[in-house]
N, C-alpha and C. Protein backbone atom coordinates (compact mmCIF):
# COMPACT_ATOMS: atom_id res chain seq x y z
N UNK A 1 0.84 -1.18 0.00
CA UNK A 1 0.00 0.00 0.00
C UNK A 1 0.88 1.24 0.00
N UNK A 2 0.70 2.43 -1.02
CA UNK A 2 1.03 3.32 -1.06
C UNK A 2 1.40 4.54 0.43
N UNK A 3 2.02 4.95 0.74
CA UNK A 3 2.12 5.81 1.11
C UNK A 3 1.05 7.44 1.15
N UNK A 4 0.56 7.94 1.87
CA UNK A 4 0.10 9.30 1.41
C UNK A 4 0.79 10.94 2.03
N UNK A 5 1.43 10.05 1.85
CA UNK A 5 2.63 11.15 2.39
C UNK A 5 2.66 12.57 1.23
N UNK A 6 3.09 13.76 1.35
CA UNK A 6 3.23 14.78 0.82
C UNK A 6 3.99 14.44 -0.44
N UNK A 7 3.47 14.66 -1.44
CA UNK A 7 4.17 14.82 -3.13
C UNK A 7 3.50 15.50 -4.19
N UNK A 8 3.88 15.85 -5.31
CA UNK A 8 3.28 16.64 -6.16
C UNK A 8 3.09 15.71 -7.01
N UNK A 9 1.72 15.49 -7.27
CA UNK A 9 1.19 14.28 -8.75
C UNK A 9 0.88 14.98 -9.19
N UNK A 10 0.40 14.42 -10.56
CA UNK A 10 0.20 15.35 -11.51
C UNK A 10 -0.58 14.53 -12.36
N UNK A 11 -1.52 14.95 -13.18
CA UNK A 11 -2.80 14.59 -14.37
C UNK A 11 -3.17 15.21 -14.98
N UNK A 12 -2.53 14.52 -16.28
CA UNK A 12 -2.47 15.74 -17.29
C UNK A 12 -3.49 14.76 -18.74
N UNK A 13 -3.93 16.01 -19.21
CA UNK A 13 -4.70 15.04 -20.70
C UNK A 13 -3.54 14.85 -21.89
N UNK A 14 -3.83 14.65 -22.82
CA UNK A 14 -2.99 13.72 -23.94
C UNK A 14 -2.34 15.27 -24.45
N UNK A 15 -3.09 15.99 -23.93
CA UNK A 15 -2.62 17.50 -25.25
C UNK A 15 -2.27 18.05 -24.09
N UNK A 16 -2.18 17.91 -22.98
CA UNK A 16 -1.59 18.98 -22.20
C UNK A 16 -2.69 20.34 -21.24
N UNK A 17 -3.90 20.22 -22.37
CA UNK A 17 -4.35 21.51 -21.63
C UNK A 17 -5.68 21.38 -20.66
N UNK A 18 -5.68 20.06 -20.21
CA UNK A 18 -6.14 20.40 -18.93
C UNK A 18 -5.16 19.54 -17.62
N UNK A 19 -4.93 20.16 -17.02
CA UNK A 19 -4.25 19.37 -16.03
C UNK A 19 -4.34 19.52 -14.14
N UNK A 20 -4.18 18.26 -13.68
CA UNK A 20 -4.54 18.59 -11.74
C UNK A 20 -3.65 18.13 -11.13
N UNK A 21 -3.38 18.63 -10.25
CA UNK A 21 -1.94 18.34 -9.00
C UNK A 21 -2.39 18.11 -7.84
N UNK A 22 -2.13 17.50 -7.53
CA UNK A 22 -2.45 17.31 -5.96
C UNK A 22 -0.98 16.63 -4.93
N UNK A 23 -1.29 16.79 -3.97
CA UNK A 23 0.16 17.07 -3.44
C UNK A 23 -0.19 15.55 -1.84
N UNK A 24 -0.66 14.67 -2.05
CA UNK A 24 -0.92 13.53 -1.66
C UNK A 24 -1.49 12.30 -2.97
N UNK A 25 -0.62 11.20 -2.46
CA UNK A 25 -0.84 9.98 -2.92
C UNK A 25 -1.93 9.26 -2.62
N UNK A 26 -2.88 8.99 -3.76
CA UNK A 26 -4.61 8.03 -3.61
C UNK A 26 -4.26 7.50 -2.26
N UNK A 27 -5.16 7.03 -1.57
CA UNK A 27 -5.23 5.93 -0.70
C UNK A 27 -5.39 4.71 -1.51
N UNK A 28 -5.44 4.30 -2.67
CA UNK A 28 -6.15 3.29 -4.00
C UNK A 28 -6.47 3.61 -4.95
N UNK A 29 -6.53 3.17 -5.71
CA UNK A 29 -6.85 3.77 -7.38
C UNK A 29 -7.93 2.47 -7.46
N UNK A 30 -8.90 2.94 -7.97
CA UNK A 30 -10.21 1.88 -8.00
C UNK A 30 -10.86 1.89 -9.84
N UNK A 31 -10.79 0.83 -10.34
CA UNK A 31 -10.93 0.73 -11.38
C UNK A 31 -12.90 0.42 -11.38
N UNK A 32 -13.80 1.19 -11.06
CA UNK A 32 -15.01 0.87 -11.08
C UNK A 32 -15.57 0.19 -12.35
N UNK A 33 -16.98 -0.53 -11.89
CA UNK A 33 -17.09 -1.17 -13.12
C UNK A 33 -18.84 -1.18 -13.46
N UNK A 34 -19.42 -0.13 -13.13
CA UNK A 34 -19.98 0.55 -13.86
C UNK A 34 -20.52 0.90 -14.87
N UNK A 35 -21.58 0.85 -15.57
CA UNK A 35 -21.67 1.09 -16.94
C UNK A 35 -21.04 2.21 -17.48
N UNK A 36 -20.27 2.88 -16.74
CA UNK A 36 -20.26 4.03 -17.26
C UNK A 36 -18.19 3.72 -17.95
N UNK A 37 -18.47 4.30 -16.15
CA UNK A 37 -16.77 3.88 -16.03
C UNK A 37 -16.10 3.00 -16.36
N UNK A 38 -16.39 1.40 -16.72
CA UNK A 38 -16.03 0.31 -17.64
C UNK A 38 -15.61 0.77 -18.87
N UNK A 39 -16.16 1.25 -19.73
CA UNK A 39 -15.86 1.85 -20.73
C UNK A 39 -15.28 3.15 -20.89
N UNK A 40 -15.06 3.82 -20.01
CA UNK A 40 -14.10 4.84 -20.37
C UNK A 40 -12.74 4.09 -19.84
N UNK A 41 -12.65 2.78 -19.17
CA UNK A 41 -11.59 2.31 -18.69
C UNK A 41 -10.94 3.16 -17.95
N UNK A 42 -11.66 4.18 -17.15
CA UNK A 42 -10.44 5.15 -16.19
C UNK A 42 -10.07 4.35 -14.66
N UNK A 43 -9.61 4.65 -13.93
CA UNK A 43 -8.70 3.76 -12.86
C UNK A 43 -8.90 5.91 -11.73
N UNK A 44 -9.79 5.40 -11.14
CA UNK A 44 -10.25 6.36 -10.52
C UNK A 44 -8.99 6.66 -9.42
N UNK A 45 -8.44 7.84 -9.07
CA UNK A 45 -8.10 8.27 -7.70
C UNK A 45 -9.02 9.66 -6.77
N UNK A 46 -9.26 9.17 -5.57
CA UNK A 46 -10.37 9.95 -5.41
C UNK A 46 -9.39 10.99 -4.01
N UNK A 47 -10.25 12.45 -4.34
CA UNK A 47 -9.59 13.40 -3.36
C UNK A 47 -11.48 14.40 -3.22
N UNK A 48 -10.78 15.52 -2.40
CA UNK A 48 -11.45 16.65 -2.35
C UNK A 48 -11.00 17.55 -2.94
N UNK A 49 -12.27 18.64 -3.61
CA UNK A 49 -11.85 19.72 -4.89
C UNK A 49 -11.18 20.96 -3.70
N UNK A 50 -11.19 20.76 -2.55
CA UNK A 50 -9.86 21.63 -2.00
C UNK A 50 -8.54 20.91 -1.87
N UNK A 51 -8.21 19.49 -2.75
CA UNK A 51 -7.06 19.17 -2.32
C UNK A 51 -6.26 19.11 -3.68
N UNK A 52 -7.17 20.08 -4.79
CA UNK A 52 -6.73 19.91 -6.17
C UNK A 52 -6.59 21.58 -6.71
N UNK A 53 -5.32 21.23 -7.24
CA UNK A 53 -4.99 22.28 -7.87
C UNK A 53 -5.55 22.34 -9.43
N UNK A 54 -6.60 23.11 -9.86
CA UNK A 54 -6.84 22.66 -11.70
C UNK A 54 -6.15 23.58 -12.31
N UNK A 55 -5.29 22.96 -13.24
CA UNK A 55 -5.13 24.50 -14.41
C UNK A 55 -5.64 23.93 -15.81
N UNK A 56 -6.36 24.26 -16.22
CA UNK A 56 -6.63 24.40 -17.44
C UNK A 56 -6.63 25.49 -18.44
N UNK A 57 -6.02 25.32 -19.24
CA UNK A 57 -5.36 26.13 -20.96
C UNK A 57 -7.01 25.79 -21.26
N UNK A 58 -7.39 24.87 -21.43
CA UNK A 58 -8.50 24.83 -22.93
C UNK A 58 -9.60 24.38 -21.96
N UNK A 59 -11.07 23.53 -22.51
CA UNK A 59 -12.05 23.42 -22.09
C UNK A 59 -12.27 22.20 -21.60
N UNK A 60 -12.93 21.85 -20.86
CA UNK A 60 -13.98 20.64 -20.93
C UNK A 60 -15.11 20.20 -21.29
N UNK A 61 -15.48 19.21 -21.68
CA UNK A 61 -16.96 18.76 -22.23
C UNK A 61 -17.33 18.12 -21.22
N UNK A 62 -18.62 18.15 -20.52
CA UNK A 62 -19.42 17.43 -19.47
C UNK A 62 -20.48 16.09 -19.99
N UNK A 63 -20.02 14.62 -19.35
CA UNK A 63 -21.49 14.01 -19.15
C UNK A 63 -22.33 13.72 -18.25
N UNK A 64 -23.26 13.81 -17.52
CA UNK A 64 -24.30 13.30 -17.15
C UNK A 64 -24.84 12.51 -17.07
N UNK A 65 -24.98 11.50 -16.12
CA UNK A 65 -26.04 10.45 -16.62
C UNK A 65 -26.41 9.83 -15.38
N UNK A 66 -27.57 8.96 -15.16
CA UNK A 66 -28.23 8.16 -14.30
C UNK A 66 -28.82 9.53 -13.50
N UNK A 67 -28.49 8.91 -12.21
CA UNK A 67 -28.83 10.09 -11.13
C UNK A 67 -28.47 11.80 -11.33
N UNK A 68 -27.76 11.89 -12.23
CA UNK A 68 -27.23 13.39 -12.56
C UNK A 68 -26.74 13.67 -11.42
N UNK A 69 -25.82 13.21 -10.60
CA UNK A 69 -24.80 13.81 -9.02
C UNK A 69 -23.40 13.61 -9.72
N UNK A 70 -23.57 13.14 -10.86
CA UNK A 70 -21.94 13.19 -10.85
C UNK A 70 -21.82 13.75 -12.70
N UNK A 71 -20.47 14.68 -12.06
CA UNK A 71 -19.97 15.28 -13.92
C UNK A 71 -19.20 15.06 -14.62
N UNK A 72 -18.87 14.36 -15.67
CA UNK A 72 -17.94 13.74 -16.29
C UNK A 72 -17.29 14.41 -16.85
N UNK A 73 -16.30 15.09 -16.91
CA UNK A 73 -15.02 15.97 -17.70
C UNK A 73 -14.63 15.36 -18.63
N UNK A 74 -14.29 15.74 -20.07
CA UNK A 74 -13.46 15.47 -20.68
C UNK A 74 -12.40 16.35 -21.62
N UNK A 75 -11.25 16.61 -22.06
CA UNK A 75 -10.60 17.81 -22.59
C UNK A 75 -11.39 18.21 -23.76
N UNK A 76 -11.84 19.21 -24.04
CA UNK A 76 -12.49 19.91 -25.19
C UNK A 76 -11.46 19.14 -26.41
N UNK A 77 -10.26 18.81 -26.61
CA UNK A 77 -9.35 19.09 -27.69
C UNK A 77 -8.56 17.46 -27.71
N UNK A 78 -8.29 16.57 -26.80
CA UNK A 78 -8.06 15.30 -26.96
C UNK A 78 -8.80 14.57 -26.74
N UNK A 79 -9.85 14.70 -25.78
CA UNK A 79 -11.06 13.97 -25.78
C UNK A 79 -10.70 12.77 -24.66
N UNK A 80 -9.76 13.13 -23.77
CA UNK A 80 -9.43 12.21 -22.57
C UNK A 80 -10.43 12.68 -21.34
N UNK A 81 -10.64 11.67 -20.81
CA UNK A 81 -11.62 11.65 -19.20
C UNK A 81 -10.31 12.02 -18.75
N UNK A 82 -11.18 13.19 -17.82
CA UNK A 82 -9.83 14.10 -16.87
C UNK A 82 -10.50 13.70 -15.42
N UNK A 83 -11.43 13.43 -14.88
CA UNK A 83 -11.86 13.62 -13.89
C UNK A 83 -13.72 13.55 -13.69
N UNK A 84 -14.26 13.27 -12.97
CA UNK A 84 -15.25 13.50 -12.70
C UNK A 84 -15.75 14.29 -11.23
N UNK A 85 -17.09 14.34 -11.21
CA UNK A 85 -17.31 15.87 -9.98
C UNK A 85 -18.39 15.56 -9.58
N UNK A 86 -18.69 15.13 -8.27
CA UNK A 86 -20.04 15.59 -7.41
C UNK A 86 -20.56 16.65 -7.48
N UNK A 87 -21.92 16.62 -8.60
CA UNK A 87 -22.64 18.17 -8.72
C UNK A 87 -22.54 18.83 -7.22
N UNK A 88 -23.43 17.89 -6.45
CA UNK A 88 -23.68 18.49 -5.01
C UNK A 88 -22.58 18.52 -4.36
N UNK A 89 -22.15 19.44 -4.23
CA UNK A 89 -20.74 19.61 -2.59
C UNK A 89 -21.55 19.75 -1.46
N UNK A 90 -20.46 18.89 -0.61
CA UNK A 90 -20.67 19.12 0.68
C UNK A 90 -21.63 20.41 1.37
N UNK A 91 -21.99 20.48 2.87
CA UNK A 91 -22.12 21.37 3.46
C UNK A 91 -21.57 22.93 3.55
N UNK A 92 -19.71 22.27 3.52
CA UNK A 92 -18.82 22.93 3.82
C UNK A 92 -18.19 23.66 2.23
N UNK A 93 -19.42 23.32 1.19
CA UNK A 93 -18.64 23.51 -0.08
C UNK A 93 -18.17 22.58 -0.95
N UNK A 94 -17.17 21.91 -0.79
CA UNK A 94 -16.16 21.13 -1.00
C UNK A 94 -16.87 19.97 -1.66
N UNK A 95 -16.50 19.82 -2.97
CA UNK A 95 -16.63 18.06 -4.18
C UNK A 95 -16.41 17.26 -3.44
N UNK A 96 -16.39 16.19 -4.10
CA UNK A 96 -15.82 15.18 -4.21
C UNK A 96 -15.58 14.72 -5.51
N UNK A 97 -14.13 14.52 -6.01
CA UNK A 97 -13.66 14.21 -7.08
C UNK A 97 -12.73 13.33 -7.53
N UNK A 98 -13.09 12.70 -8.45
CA UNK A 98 -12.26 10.98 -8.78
C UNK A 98 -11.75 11.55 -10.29
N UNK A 99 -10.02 11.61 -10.05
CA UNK A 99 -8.81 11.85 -10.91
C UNK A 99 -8.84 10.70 -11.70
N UNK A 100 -8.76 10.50 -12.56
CA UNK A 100 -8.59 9.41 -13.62
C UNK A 100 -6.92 9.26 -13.55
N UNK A 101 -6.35 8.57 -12.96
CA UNK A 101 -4.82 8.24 -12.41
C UNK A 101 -4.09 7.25 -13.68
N UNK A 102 -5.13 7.22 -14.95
CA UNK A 102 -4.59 6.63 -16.28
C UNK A 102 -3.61 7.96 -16.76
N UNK A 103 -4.38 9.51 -16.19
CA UNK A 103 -3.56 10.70 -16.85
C UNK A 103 -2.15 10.66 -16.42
N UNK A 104 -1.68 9.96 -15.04
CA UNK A 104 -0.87 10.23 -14.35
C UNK A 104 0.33 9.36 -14.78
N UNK A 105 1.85 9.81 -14.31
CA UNK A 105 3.03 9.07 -14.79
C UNK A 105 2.66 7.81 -13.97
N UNK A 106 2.77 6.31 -14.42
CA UNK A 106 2.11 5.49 -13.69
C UNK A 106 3.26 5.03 -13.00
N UNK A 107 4.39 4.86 -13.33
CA UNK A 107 5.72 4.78 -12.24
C UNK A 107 5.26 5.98 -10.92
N UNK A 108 4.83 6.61 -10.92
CA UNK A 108 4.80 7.49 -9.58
C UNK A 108 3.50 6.86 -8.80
N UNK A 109 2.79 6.29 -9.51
CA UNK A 109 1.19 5.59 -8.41
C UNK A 109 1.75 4.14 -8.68
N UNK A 110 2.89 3.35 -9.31
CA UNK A 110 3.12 1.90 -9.07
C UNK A 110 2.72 1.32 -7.98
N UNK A 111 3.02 2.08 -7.01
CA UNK A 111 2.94 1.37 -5.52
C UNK A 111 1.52 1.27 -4.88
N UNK A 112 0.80 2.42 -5.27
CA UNK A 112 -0.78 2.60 -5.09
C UNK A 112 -1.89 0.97 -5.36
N UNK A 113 -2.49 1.07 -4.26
CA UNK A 113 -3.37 -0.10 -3.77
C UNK A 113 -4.40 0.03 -5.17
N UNK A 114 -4.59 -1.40 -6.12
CA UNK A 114 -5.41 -1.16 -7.35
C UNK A 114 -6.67 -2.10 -6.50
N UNK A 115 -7.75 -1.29 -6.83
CA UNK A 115 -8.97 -2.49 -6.89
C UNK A 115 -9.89 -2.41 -7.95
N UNK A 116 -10.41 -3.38 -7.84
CA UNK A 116 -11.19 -3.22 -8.73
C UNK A 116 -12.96 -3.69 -8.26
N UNK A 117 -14.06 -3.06 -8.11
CA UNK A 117 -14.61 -2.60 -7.39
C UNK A 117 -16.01 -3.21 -8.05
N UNK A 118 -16.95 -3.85 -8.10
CA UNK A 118 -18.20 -4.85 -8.38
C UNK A 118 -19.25 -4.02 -7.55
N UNK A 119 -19.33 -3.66 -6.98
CA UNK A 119 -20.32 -3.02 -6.02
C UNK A 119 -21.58 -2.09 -6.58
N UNK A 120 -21.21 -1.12 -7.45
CA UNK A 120 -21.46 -0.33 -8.05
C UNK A 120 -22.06 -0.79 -9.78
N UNK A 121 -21.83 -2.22 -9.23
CA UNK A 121 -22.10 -2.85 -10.69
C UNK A 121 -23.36 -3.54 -10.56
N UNK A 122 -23.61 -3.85 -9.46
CA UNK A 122 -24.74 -3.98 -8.98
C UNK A 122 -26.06 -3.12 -8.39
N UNK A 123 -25.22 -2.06 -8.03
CA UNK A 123 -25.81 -1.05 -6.90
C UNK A 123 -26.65 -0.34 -7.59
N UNK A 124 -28.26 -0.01 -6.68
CA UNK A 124 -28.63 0.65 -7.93
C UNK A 124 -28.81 2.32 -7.83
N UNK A 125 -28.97 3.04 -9.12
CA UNK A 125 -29.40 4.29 -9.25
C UNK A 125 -30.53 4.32 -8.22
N UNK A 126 -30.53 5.79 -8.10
CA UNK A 126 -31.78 6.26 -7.14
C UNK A 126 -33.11 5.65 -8.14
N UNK A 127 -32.88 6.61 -8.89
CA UNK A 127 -34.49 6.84 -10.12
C UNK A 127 -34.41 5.54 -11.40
N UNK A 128 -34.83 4.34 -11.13
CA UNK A 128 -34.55 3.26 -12.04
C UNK A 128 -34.98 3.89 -13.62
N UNK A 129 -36.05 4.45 -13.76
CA UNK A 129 -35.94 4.37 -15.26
C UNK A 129 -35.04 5.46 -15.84
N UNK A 130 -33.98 6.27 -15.05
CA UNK A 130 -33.17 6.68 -15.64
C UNK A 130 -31.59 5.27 -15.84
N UNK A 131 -32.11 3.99 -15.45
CA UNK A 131 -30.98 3.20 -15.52
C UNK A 131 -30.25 2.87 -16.79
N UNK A 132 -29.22 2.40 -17.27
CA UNK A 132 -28.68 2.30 -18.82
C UNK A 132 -28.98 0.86 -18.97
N UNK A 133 -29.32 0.61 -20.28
CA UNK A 133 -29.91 -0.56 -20.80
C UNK A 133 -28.98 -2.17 -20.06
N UNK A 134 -27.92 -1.59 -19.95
CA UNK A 134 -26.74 -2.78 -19.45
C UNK A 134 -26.83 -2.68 -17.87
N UNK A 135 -27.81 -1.80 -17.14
CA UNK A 135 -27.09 -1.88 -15.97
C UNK A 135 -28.18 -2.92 -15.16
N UNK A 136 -27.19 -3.76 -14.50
CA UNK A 136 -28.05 -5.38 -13.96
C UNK A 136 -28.49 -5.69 -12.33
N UNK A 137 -28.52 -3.94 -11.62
CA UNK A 137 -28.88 -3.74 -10.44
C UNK A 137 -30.44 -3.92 -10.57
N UNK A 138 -30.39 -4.65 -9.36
CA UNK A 138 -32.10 -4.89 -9.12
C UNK A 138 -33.18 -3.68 -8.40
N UNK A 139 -34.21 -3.21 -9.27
CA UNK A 139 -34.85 -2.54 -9.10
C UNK A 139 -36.02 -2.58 -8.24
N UNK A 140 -36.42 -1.96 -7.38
CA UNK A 140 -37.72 -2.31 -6.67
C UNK A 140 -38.85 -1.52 -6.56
């Protein structure tokens, strides 16, 4: 298991112009499996949007889907998943946000705890008939 000790990571898209730093190591990088996230194949690292530095040069494109609580980023210009975003923040403000750690030099997260995560593959959406044709959570 990784360390989370103080360091500067870094996640960057294929072109460079969106990119996030954060200055602690995942507790895990979780490869969800999801209808969603399966197919974008991202390998999630999850923080708080006060523990991320964003700079972005260019844009993002947003998706949406199921419950609409979560926002899918992608670079306007390479078309890489940068991240996704809890519409709703906290009380205190504050996201919750899962780094796609595929952007990241993967020699620097080698050591980082991988799972890979079934839960969510089951689990269901709040509002079933917003569910995706593949998703095999039981509805009631």
């Amino acid at each position: 298991m990784a360390t989370t000790d103080a360091v500067s990571l870094k996640s960057t898209c294929h072109c460079g112009a969106i990119s996030l730093t954060v200055t602690r190591m995942p507790e895990m990088i979780n490869e969800c499996q999801c209808t969603i996230c399966r197919r974008y194949a991202a390998a999630w690292a999850y923080y708080y949007s006060n523990e991320i530095d964003f700079q972005q040069k260019g844009k993002t494109k947003t998706y949406v889907w199921g419950d609409g609580d979560l926002e899918f980023h992608f670079c306007e210009t390479c078309g890489c998943v940068v991240y996704w975003w809890r519409i709703l923040a906290g009380a205190d403000g504050i996201h919750e946000v899962g780094i796609n750690s595929r952007n990241m030099n993967p020699m620097e997260v080698l050591l980082v705890e991988r799972r890979i995560q079934y839960d969510t593959l089951v689990g269901a959406i709040r509002d079933g008939s917003l569910k995706h044709p593949d998703d095999i959570a039981k509805y009631v």
